[in-house]
JSON list of C-alpha atoms in Angstrom, two decimals:
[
{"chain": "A", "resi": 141, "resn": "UNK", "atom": "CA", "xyz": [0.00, 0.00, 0.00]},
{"chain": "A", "resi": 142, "resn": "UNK", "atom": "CA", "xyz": [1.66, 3.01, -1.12]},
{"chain": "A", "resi": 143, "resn": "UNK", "atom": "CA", "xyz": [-0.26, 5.30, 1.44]},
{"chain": "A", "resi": 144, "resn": "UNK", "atom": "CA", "xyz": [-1.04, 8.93, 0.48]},
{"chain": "A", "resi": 145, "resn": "UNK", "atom": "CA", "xyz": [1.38, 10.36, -2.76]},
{"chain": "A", "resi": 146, "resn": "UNK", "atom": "CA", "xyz": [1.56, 14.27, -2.83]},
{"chain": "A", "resi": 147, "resn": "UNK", "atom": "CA", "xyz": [3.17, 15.56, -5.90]},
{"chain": "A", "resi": 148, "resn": "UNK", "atom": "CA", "xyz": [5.52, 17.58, -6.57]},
{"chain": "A", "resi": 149, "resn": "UNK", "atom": "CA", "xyz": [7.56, 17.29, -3.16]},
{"chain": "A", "resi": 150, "resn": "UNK", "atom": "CA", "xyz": [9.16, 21.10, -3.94]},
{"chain": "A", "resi": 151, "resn": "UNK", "atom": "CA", "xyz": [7.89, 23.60, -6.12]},
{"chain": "A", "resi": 152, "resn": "UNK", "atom": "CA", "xyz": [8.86, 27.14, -6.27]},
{"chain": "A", "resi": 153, "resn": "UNK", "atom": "CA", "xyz": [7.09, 29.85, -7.89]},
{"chain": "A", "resi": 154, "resn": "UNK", "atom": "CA", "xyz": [6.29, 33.72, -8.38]},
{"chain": "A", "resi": 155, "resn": "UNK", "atom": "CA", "xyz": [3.94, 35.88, -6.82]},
{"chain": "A", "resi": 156, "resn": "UNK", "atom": "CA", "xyz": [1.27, 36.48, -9.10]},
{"chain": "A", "resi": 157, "resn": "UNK", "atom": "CA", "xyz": [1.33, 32.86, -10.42]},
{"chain": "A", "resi": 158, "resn": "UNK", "atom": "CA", "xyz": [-0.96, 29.74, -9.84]},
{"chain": "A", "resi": 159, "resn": "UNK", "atom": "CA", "xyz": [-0.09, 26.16, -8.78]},
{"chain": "A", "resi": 160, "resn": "UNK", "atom": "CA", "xyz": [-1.54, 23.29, -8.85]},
{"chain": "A", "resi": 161, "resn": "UNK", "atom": "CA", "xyz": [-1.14, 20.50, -6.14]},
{"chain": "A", "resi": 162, "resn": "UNK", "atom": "CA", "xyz": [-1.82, 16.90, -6.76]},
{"chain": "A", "resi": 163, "resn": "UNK", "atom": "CA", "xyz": [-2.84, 14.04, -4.17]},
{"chain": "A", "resi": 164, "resn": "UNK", "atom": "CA", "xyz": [-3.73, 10.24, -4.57]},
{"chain": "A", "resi": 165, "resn": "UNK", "atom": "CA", "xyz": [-5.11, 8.78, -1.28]},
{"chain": "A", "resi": 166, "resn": "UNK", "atom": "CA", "xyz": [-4.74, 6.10, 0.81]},
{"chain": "A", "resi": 167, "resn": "UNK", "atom": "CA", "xyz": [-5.97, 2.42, -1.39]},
{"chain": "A", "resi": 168, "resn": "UNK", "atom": "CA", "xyz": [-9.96, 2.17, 0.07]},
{"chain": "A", "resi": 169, "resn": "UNK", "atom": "CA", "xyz": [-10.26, 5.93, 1.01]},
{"chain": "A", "resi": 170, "resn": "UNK", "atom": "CA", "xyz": [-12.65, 8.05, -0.99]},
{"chain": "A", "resi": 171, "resn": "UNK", "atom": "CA", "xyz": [-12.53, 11.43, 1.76]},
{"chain": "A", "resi": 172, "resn": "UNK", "atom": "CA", "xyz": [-9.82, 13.93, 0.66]},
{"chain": "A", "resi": 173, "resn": "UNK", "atom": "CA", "xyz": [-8.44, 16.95, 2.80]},
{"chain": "A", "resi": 174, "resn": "UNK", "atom": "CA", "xyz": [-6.16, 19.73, 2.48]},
{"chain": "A", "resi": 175, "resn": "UNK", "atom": "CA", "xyz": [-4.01, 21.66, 4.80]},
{"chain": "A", "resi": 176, "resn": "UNK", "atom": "CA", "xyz": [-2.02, 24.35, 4.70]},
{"chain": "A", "resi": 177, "resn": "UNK", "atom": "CA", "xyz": [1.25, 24.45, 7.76]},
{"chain": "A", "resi": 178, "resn": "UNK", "atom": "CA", "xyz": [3.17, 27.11, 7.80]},
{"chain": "A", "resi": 179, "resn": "UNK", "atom": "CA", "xyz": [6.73, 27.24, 9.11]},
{"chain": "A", "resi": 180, "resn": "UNK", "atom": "CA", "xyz": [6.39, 26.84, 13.01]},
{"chain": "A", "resi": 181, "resn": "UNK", "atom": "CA", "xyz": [2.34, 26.26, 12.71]},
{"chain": "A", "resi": 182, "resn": "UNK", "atom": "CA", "xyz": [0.11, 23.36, 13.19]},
{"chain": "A", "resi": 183, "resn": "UNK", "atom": "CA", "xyz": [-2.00, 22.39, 10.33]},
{"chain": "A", "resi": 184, "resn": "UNK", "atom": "CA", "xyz": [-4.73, 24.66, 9.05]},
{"chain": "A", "resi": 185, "resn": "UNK", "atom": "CA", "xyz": [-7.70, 23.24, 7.48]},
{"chain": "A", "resi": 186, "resn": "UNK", "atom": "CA", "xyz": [-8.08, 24.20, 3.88]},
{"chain": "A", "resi": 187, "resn": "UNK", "atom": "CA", "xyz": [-11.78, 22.29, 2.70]},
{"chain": "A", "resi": 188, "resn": "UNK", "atom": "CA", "xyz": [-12.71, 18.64, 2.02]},
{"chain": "A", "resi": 189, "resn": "UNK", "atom": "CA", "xyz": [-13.65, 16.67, -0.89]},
{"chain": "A", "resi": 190, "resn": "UNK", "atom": "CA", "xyz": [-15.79, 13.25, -0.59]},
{"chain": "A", "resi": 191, "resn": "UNK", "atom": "CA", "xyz": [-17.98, 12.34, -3.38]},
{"chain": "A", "resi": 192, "resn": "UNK", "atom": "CA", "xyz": [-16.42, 15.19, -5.61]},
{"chain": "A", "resi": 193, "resn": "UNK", "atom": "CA", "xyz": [-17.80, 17.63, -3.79]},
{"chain": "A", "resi": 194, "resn": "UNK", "atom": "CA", "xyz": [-16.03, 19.69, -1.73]},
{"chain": "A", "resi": 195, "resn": "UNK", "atom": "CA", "xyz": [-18.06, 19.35, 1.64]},
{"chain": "A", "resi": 196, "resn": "UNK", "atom": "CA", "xyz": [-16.23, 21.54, 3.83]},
{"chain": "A", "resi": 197, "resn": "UNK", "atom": "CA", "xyz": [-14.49, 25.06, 3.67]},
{"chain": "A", "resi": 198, "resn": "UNK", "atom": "CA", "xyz": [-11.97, 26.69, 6.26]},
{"chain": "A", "resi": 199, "resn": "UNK", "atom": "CA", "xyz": [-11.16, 30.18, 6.41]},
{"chain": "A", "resi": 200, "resn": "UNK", "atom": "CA", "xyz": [-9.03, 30.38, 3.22]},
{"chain": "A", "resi": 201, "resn": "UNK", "atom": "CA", "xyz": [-10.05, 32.78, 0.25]},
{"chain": "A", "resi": 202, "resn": "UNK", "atom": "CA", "xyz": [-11.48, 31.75, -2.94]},
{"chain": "A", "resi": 203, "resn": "UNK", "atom": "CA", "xyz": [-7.91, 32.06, -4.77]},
{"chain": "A", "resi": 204, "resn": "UNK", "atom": "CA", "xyz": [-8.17, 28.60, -3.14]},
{"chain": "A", "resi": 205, "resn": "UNK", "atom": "CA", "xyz": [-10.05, 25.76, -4.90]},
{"chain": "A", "resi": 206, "resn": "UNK", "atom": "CA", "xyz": [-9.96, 21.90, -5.12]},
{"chain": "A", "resi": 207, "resn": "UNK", "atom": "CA", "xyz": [-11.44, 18.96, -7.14]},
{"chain": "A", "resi": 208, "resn": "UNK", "atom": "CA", "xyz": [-11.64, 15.53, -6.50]},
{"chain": "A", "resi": 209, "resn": "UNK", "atom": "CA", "xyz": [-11.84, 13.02, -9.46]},
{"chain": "A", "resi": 210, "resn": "UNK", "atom": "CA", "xyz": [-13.89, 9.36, -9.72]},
{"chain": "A", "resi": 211, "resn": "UNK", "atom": "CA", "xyz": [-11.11, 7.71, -8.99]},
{"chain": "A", "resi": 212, "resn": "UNK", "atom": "CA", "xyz": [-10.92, 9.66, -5.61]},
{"chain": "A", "resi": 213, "resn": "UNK", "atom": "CA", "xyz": [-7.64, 11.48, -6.25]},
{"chain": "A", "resi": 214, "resn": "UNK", "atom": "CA", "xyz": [-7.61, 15.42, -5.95]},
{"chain": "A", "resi": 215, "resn": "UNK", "atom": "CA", "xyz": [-5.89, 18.82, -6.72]},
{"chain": "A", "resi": 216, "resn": "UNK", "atom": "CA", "xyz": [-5.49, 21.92, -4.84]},
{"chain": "A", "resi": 217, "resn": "UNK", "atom": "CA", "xyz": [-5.24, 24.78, -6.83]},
{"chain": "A", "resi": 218, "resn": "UNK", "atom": "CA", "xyz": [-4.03, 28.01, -5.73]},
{"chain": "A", "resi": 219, "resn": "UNK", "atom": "CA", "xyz": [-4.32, 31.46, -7.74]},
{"chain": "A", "resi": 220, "resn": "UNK", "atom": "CA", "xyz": [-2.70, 35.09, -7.67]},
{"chain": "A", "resi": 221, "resn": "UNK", "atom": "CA", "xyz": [0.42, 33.14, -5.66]},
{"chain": "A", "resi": 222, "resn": "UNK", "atom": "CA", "xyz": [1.34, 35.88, -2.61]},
{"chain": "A", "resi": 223, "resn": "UNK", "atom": "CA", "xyz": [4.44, 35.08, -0.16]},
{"chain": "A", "resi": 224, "resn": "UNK", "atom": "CA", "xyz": [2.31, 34.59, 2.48]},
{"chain": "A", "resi": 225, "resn": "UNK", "atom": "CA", "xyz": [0.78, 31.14, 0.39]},
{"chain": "A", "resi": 226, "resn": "UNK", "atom": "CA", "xyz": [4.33, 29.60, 1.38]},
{"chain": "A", "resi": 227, "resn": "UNK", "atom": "CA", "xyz": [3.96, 26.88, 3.04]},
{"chain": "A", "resi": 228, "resn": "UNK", "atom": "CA", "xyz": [3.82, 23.04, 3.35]},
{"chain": "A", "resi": 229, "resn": "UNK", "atom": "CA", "xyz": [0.74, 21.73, 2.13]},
{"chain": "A", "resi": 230, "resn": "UNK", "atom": "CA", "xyz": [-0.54, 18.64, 3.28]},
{"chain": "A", "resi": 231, "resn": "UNK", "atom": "CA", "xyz": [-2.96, 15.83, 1.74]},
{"chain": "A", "resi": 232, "resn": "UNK", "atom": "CA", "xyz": [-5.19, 13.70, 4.07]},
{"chain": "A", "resi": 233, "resn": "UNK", "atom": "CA", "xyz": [-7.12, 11.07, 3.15]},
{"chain": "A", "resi": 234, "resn": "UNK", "atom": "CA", "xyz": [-9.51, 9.08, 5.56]},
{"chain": "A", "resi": 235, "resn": "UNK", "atom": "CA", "xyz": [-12.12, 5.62, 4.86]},
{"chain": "A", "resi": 236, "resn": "UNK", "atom": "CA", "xyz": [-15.03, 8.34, 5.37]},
{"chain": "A", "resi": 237, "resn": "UNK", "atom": "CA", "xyz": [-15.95, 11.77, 6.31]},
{"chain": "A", "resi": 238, "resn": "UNK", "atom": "CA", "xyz": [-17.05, 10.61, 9.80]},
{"chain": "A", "resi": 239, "resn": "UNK", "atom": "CA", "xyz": [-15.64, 12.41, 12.48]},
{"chain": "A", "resi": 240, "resn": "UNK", "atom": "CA", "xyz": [-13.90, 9.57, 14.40]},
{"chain": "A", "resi": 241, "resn": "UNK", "atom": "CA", "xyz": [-12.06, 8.21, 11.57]},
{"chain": "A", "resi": 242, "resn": "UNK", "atom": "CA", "xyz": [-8.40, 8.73, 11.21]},
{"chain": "A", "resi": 243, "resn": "UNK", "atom": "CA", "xyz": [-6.86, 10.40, 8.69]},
{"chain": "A", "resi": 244, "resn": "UNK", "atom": "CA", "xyz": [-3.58, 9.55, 7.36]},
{"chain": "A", "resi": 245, "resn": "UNK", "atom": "CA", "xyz": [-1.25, 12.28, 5.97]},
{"chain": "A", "resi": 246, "resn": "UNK", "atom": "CA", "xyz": [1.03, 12.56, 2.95]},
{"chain": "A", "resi": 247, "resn": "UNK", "atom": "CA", "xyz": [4.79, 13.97, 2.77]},
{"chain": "A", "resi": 248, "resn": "UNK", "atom": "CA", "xyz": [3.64, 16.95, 1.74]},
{"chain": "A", "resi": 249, "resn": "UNK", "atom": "CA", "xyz": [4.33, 19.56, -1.08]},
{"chain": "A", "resi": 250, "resn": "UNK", "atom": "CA", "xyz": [6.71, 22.45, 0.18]},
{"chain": "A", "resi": 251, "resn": "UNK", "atom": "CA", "xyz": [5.23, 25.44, -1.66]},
{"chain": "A", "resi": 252, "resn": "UNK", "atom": "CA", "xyz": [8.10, 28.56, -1.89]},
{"chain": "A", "resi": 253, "resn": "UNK", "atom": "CA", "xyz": [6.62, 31.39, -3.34]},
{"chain": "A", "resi": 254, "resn": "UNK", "atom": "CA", "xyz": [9.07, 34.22, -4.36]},
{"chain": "B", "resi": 236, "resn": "UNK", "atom": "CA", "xyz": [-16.14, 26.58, 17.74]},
{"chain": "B", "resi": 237, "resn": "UNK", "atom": "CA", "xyz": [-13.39, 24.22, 18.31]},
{"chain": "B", "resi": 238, "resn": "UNK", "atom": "CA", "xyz": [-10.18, 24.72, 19.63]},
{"chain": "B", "resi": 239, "resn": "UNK", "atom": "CA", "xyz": [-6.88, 22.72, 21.25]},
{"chain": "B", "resi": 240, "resn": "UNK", "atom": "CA", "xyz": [-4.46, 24.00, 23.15]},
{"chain": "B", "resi": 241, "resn": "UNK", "atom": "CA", "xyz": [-0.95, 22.37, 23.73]},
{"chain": "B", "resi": 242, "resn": "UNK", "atom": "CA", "xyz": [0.74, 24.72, 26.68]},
{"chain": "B", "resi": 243, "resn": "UNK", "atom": "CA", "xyz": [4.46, 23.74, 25.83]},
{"chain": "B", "resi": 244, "resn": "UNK", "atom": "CA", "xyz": [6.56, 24.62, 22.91]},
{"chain": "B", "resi": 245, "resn": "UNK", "atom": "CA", "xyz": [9.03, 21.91, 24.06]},
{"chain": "B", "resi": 246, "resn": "UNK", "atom": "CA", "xyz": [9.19, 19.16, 25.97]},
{"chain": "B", "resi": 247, "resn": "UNK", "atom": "CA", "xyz": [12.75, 17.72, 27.14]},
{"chain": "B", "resi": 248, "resn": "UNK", "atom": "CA", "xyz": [13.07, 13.94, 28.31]},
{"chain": "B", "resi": 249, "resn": "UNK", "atom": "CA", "xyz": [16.06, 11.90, 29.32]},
{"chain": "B", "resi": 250, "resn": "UNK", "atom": "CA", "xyz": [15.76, 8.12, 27.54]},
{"chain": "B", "resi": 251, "resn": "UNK", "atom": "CA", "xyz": [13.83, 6.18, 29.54]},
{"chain": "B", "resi": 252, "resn": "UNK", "atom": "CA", "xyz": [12.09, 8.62, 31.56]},
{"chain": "B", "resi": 253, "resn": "UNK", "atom": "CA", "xyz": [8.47, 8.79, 31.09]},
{"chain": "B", "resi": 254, "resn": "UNK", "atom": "CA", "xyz": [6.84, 11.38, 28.51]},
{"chain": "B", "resi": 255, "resn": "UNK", "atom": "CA", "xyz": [3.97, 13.24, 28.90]},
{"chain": "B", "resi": 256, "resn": "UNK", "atom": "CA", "xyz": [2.60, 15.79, 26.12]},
{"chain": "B", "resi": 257, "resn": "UNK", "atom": "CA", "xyz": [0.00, 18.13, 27.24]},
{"chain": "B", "resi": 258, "resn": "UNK", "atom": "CA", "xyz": [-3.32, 18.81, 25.46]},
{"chain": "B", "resi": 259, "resn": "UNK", "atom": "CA", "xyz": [-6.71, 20.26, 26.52]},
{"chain": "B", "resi": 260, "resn": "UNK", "atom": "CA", "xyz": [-9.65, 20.96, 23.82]},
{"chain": "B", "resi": 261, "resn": "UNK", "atom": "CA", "xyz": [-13.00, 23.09, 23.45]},
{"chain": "B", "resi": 262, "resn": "UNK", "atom": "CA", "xyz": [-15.45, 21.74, 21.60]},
{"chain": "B", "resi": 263, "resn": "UNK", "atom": "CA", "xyz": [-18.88, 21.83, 21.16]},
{"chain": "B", "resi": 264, "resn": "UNK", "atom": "CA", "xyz": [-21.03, 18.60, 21.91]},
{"chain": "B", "resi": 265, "resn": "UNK", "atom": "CA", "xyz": [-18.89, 15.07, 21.91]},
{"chain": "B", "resi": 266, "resn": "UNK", "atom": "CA", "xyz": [-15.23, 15.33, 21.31]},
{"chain": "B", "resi": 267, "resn": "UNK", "atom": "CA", "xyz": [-13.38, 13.21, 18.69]},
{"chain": "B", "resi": 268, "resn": "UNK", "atom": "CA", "xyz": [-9.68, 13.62, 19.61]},
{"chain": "B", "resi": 269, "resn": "UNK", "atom": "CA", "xyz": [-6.13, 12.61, 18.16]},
{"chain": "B", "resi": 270, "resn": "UNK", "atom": "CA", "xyz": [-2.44, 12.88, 18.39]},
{"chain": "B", "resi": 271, "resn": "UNK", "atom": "CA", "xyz": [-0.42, 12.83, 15.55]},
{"chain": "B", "resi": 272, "resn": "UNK", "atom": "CA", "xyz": [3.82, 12.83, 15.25]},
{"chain": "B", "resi": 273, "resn": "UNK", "atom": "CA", "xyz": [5.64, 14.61, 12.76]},
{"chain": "B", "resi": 274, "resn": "UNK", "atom": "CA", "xyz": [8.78, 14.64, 11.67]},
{"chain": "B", "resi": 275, "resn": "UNK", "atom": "CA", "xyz": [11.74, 16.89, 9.91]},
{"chain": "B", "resi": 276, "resn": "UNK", "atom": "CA", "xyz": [10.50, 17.61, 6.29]},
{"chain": "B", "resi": 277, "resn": "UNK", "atom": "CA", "xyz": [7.71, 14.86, 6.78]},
{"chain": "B", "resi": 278, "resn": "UNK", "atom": "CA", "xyz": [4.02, 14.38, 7.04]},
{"chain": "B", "resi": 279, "resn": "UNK", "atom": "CA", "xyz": [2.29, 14.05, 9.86]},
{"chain": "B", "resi": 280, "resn": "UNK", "atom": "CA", "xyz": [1.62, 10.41, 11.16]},
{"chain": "B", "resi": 281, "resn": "UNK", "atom": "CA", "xyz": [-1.67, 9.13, 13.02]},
{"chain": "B", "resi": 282, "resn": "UNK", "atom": "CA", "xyz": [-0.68, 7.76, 16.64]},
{"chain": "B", "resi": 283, "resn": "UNK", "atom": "CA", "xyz": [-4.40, 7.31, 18.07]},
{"chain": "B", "resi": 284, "resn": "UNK", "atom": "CA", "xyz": [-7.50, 8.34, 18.61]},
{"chain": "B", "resi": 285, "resn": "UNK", "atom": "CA", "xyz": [-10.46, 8.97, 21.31]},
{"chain": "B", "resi": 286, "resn": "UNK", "atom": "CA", "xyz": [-13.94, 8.41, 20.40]},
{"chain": "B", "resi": 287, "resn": "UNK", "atom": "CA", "xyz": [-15.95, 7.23, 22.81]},
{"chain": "B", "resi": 288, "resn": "UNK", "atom": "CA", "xyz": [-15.52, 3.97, 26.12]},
{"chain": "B", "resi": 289, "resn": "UNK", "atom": "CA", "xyz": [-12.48, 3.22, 27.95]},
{"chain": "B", "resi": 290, "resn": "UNK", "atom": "CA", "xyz": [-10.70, 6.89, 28.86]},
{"chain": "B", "resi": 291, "resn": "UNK", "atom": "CA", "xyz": [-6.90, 5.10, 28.25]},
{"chain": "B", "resi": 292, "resn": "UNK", "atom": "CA", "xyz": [-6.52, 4.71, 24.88]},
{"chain": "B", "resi": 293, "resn": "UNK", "atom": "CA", "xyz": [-3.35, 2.81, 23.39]},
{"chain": "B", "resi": 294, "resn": "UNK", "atom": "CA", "xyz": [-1.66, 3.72, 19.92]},
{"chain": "B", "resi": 295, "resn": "UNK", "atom": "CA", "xyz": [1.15, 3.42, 18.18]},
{"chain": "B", "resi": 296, "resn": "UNK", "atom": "CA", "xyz": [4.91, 2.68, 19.40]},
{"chain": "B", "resi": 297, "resn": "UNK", "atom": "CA", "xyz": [3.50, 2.17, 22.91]},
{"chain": "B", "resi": 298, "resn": "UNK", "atom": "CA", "xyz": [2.07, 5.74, 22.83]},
{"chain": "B", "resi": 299, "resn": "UNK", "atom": "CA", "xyz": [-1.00, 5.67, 25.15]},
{"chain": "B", "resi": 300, "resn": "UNK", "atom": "CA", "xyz": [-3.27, 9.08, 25.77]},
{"chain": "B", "resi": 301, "resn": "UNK", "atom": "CA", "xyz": [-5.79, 9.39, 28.63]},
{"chain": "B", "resi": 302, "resn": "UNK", "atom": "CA", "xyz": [-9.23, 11.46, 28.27]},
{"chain": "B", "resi": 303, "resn": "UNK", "atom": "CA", "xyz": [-10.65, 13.88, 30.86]},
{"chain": "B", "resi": 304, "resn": "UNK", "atom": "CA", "xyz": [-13.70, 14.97, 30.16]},
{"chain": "B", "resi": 305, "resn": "UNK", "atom": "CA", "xyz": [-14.01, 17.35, 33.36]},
{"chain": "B", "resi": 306, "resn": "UNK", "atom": "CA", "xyz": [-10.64, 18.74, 32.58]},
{"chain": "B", "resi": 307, "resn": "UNK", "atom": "CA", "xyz": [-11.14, 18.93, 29.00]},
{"chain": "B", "resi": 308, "resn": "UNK", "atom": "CA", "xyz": [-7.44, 17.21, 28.50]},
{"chain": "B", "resi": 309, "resn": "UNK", "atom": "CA", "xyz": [-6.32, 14.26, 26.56]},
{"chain": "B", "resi": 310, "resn": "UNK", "atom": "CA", "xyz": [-2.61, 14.26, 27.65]},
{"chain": "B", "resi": 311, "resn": "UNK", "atom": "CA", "xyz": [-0.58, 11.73, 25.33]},
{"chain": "B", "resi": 312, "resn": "UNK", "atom": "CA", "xyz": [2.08, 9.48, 27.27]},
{"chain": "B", "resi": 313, "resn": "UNK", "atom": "CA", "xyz": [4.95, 6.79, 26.90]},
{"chain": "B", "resi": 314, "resn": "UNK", "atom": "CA", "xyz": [6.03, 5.31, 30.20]},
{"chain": "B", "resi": 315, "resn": "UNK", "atom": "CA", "xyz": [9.94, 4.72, 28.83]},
{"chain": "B", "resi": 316, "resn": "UNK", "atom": "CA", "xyz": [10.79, 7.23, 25.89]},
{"chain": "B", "resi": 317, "resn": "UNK", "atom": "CA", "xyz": [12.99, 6.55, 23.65]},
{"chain": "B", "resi": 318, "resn": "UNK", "atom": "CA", "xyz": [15.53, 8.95, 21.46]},
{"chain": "B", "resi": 319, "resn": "UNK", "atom": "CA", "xyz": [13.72, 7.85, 17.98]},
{"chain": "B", "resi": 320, "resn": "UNK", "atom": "CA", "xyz": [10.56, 9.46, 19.90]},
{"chain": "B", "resi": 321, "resn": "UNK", "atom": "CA", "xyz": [11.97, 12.84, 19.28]},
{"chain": "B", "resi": 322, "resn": "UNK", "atom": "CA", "xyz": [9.94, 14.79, 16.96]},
{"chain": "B", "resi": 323, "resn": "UNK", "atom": "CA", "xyz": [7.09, 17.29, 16.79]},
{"chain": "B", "resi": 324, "resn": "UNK", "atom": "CA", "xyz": [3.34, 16.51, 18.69]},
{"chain": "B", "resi": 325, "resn": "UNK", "atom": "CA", "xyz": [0.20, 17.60, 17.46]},
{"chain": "B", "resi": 326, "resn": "UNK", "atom": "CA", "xyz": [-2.76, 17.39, 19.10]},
{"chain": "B", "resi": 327, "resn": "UNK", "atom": "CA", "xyz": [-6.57, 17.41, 17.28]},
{"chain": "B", "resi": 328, "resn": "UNK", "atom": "CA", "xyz": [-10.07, 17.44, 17.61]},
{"chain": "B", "resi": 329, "resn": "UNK", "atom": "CA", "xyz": [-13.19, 17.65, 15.61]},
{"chain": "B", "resi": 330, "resn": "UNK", "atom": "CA", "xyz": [-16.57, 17.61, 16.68]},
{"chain": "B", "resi": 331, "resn": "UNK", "atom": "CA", "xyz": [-19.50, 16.29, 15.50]},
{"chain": "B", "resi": 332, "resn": "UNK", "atom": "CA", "xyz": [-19.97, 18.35, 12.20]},
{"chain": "B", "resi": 333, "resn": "UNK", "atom": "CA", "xyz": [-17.49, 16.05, 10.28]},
{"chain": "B", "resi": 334, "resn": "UNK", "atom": "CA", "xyz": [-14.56, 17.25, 8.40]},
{"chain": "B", "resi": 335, "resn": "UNK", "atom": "CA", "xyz": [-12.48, 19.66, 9.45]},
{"chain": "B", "resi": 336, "resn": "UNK", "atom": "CA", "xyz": [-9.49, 18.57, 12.02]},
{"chain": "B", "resi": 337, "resn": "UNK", "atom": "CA", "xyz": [-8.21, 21.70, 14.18]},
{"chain": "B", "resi": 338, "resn": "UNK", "atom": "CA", "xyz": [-4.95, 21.34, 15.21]},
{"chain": "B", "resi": 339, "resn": "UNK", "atom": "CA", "xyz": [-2.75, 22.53, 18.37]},
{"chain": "B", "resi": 340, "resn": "UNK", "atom": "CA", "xyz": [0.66, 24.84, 17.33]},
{"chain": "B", "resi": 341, "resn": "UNK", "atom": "CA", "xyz": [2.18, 21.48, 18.33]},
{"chain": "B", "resi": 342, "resn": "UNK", "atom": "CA", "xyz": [4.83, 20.62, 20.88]},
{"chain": "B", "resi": 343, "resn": "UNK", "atom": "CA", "xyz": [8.62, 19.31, 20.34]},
{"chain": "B", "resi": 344, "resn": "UNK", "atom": "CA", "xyz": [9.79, 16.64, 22.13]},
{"chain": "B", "resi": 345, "resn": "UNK", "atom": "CA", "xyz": [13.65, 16.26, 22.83]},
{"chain": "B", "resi": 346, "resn": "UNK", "atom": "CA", "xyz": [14.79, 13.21, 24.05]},
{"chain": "B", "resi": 347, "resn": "UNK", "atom": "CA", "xyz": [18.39, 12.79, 25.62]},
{"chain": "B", "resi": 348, "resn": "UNK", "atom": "CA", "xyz": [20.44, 9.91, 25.32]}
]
């Protein structure tokens, strides 16, 4: 099982720009989440996708926006790049959106935004 | 509105002593709690997880984490820590309204050989 893949590991890009962030889940999980840690910070919620819809929505502005594909996988796309969007974002993927179930984390993407 | 609280930055341990990583929560209704580990330039890794029965719950590499509901805490613990145990803590609830995990400004642990 070859857990939760985030991709790219690094990226680096200018302000003004727009990225896009990819995540496959865990095998069996169809509930996607993003977060957003900055340096020094615990996780931030970004939103959630389950049945490709995004169910959930934390305090982050629209330049923010997701998908989630049939095959449960998802993107994070960010817009209008500003410094303050550095940061290591994190993909989570859980069994179900039910609040007691786990969710397990990928390396990350280390966003650098210059 | 949620919120967790972990009242150390750091937390320093000689190997072998016990460990103890603070955490207390707000939350509205029936907490759903969890510690994860993270470490340098990594992800963050699930440990375990309070739901509902026994108030000890065991998790991973003999972490164990004990609910209070009167003190609002769920403190994590290791009764011999080891130097491989040194990393970064986060603490985490949610509450009923599935989804979104809020997370504690975490806590480092140093352990000393």
């Amino acid at each position: 099982d070859a857990g939760v893949t985030q991709s790219p590991t690094h990226l680096i890009k200018t302000r003004g720009q727009q990225v896009t962030l990819r995540c496959s889940p865990k095998s069996g999980h169809d509930t996607v989440s993003w977060y957003q840690q900055a340096l020094g910070q615990g996780p931030q919620f970004i939103f959630q996708y389950y049945e490709e819809e995004e169910r959930q929505r934390g305090n982050f502005p629209d330049r923010f926006s997701g998908h989630q594909f049939p095959n449960y996988s998802s993107e994070l796309n960010v817009n209008a790049l500003l410094l303050g969007d550095s940061a290591l974002y994190l993909c989570a993927s859980s069994l179900d959106p039910g609040p007691g179930t786990e969710a397990f984390f990928g390396q990350g993407t280390r966003l650098t935004v210059v | 509105a949620q919120s967790v609280a972990q009242p150390e930055d750091q937390v320093n341990v000689a190997e072998g002593n016990p460990l103890t990583v603070k955490c207390t929560y707000s939350v509205s209704g029936n907490p759903y709690l969890f510690w994860y580990v993270q470490y340098p330039n990594r992800g963050l890794q699930f440990l375990l997880k309070y739901i509902t029965g026994d108030n000890l719950v065991k998790g991973s590499y003999g972490f164990e984490a004990e609910f209070n509901k009167s003190q609002t805490s769920f403190h994590l613990k290791k009764p011999s820590a080891l130097v491989s145990d040194s990393a970064l803590y986060f603490c985490a609830v949610r509450d009923a309204e599935w989804g979104k995990l809020q997370f504690g400004a975490g806590t480092q642990v140093v352990v000393t050989p």
